[in-house]
PDB file of C-alpha atoms in Angstrom:
ATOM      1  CA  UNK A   1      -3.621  36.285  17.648  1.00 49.00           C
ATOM      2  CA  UNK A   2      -5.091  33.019  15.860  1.00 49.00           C
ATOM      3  CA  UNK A   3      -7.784  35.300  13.815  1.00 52.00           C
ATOM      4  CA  UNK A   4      -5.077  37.621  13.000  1.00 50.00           C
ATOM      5  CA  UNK A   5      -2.681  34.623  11.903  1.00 51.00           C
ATOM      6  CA  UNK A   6      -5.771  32.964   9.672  1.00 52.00           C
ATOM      7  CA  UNK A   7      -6.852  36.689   7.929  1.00 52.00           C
ATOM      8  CA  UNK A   8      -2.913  36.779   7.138  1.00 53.00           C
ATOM      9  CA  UNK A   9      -2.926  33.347   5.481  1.00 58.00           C
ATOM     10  CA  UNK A  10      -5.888  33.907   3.631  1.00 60.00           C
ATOM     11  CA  UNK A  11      -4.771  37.427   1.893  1.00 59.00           C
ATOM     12  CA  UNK A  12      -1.963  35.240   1.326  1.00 59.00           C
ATOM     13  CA  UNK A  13      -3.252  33.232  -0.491  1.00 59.00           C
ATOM     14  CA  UNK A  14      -5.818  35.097  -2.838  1.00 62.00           C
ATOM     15  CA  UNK A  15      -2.822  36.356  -4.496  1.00 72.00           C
ATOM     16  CA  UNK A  16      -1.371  32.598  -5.441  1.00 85.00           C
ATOM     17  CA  UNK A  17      -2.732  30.873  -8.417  1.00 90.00           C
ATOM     18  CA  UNK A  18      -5.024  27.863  -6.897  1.00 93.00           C
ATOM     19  CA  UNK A  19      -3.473  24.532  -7.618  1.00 93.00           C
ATOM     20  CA  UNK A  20      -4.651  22.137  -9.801  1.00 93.00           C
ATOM     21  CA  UNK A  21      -6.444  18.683  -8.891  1.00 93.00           C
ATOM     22  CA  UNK A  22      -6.066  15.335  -9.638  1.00 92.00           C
ATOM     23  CA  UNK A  23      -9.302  13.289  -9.567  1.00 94.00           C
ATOM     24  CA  UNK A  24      -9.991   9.427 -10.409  1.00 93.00           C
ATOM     25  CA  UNK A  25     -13.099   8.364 -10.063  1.00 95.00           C
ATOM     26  CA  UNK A  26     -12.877   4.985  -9.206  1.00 93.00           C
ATOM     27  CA  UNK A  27     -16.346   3.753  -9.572  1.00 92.00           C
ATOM     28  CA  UNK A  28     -15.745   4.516 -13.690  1.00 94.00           C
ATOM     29  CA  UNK A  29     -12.571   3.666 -14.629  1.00 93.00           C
ATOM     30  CA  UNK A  30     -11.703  -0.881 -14.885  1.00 94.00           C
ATOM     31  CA  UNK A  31      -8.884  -2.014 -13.292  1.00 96.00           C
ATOM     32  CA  UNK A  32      -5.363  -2.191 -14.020  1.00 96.00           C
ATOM     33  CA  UNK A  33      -3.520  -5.232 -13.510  1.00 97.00           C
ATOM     34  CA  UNK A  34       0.127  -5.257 -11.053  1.00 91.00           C
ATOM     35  CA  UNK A  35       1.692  -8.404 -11.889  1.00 93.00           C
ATOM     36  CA  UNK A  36       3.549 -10.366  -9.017  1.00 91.00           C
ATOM     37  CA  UNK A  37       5.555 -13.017 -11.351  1.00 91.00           C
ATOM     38  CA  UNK A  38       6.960 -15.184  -7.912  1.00 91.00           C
ATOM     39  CA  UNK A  39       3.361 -15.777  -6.411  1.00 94.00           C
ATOM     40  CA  UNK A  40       1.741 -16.020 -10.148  1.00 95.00           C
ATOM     41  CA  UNK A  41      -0.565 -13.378  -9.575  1.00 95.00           C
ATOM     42  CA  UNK A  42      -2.055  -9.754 -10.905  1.00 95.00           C
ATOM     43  CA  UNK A  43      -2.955  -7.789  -7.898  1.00 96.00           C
ATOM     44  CA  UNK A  44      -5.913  -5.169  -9.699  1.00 97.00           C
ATOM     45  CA  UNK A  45      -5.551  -1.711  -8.558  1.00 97.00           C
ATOM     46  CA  UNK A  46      -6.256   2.053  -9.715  1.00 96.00           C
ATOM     47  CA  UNK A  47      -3.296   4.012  -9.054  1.00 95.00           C
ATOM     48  CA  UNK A  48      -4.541   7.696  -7.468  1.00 96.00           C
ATOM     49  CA  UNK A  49      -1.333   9.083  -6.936  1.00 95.00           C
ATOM     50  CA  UNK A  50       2.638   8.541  -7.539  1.00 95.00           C
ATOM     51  CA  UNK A  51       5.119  11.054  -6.515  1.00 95.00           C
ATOM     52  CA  UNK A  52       8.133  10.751  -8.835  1.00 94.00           C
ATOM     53  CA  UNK A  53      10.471  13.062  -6.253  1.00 95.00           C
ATOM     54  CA  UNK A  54       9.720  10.384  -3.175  1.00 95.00           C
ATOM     55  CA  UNK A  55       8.054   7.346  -4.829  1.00 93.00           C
ATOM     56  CA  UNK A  56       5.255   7.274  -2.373  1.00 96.00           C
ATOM     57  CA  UNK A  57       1.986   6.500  -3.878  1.00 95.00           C
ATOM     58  CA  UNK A  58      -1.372   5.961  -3.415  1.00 97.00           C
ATOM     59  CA  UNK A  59      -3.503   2.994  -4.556  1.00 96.00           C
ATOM     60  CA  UNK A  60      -7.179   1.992  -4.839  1.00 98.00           C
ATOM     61  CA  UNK A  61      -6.947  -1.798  -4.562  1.00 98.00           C
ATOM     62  CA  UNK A  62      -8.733  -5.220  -4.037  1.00 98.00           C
ATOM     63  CA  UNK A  63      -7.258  -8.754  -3.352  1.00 98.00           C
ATOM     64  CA  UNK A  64     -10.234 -11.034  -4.058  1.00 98.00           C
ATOM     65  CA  UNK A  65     -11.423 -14.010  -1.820  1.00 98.00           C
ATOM     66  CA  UNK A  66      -9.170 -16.225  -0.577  1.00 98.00           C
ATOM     67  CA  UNK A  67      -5.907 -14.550  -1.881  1.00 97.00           C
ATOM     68  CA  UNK A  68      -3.023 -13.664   0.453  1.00 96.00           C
ATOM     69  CA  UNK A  69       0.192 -11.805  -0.298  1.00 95.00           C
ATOM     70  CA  UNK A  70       2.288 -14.902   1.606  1.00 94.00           C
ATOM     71  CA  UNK A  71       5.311 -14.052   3.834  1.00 92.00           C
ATOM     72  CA  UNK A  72       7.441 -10.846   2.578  1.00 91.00           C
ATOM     73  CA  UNK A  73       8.824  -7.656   3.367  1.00 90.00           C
ATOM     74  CA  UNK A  74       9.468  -4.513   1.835  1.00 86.00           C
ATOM     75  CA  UNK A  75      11.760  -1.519   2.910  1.00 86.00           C
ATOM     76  CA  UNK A  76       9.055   1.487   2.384  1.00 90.00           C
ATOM     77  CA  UNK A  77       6.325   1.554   5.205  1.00 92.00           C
ATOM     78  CA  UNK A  78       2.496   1.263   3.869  1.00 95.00           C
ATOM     79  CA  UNK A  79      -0.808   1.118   4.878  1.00 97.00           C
ATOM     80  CA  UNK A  80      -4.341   0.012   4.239  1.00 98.00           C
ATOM     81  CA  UNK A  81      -7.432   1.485   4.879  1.00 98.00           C
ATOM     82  CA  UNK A  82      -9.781  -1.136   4.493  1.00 98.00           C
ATOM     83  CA  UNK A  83     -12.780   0.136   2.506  1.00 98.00           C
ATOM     84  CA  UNK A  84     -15.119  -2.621   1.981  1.00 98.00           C
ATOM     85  CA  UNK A  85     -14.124  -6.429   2.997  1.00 98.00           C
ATOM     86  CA  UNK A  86     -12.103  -7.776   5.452  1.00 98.00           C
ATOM     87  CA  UNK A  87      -7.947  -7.543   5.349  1.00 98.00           C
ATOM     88  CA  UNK A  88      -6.214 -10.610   7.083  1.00 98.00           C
ATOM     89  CA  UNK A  89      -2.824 -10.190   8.149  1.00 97.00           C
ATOM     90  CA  UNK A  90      -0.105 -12.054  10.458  1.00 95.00           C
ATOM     91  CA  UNK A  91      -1.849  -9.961  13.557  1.00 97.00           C
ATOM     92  CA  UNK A  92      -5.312 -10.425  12.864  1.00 98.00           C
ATOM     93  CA  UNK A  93      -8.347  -9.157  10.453  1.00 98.00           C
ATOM     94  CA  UNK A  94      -9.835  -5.636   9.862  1.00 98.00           C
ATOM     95  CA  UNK A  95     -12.812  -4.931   8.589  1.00 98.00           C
ATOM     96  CA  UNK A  96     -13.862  -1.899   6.679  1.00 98.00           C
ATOM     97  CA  UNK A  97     -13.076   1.400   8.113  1.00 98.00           C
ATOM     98  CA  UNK A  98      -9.589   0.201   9.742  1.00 98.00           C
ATOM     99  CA  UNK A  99      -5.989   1.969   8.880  1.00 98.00           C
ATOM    100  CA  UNK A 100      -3.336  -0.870   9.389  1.00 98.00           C
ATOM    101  CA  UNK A 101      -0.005   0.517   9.327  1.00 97.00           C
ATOM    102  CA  UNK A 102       2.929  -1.442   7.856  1.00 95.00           C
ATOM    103  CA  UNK A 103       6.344   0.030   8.777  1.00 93.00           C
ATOM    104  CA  UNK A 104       9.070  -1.209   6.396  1.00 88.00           C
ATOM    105  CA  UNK A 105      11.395  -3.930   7.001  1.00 81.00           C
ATOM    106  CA  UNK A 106      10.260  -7.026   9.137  1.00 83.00           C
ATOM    107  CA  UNK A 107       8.020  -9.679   7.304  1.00 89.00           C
ATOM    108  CA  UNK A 108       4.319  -9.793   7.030  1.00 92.00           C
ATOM    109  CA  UNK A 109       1.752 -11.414   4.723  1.00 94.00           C
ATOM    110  CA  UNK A 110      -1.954  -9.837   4.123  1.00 97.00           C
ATOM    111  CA  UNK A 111      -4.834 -10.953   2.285  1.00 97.00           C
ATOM    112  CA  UNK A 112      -8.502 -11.795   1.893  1.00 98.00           C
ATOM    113  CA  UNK A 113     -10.727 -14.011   3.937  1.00 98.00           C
ATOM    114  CA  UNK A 114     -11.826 -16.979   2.153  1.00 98.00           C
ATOM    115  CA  UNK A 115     -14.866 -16.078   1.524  1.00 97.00           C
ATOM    116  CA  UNK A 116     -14.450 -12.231   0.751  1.00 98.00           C
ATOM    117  CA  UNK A 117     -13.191  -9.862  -1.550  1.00 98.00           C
ATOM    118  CA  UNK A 118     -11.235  -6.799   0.640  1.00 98.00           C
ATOM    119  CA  UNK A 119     -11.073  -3.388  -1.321  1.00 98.00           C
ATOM    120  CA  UNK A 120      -8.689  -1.080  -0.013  1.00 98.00           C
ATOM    121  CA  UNK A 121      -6.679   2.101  -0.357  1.00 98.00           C
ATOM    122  CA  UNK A 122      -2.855   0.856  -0.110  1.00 97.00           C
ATOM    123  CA  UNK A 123      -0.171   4.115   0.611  1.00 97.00           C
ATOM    124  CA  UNK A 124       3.389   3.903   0.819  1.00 94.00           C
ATOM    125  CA  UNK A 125       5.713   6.367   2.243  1.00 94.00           C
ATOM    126  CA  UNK A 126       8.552   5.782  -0.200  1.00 94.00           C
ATOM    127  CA  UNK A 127       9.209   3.832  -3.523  1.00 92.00           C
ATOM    128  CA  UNK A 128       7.597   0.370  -3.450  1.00 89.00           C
ATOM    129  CA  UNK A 129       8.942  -2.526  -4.011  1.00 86.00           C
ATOM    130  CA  UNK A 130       8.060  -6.339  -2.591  1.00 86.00           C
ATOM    131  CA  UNK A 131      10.362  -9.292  -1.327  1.00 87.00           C
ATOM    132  CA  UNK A 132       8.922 -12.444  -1.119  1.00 90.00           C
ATOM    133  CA  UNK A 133      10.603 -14.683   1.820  1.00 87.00           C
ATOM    134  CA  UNK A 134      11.995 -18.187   0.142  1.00 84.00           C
ATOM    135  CA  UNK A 135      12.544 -16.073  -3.355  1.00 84.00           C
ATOM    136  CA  UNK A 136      16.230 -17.029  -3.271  1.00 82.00           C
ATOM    137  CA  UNK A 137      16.543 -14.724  -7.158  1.00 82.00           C
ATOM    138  CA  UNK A 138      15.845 -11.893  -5.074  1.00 77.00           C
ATOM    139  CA  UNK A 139      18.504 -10.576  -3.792  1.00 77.00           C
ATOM    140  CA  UNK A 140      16.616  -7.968  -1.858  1.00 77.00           C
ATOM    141  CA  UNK A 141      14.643 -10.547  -0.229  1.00 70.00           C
ATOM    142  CA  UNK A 142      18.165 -12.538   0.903  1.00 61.00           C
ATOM    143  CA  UNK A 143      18.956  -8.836   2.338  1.00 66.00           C
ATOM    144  CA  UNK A 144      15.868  -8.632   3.990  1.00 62.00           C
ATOM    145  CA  UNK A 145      16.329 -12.392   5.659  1.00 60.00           C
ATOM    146  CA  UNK A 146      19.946 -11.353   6.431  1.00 60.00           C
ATOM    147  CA  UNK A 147      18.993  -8.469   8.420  1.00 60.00           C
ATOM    148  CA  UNK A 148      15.879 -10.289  10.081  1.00 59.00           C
ATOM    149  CA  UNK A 149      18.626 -13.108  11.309  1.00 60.00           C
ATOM    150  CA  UNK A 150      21.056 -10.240  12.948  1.00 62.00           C
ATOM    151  CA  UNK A 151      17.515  -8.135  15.113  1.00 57.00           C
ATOM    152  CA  UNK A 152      17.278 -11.902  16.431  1.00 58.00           C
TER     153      UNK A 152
END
């Protein structure tokens, strides 16, 4: 039954056109810069992919010694697969070869180690966007601390 399932699916699909990739190769393009005006920073990144129907997208990205994203939320899930480096977070560090799963909501911060650059791949599930706790011109982020203040 499985063979006869597979032969089906691949007569299937000689007859539809083969899609067509997108490649970046990240060891030859620089880096773009994300800028994060309420922590003064530019996060560098390559984006690989960004769905325009669900916002999800992926990223190639490093934070570079000593950097952390401090205390924030956001209301897509993400994750990091740490590729080189180490990734600190609120619950502990990963080194390279680790998938740390974000879900969204809740507050978190993540970052280097002091002495070490982390380069990552960084996927969301939905549209990004970041809320810094304390960032009282955000009025996602007085949301976000609204809603932590009613799960306590």
């Amino acid at each position: 039954m499985v063979a006869a399932i597979a032969t089906a699916s691949i007569n299937d699909m000689t007859v539809a056109k083969p899609v067509d990739l997108t490649v970046v190769d990240t060891n030859k393009v620089g880096w773009d810069l994300f800028p994060v005006p309420y922590i003064n920073a530019q996060l560098e990144h390559n984006m690989l992919h960004n769905d325009a129907e669900t916002g999800m997208m992926v990223l190639k990205m490093v934070y570079r010694a000593g950097f952390t994203n401090p205390w924030h939320s956001h209301f897509c899930g993400h994750g990091f697969y740490v590729l080189d480096g180490v990734l600190d977070t609120h619950q502990g560090q990963y080194g390279p070869g680790s998938f740390v799963w974000f879900p969204e909501g809740g507050v978190m911060y993540h970052g280097a180690t002091p002495d070490q650059d982390v380069t990552f791949l960084f996927i969301t599930n939905k549209k990004f966007s970041i809320h810094f706790v304390g960032d009282e011109s955000d009025p996602c982020a007085l949301e976000m601390a609204a809603m932590e203040q009613q799960q306590k």
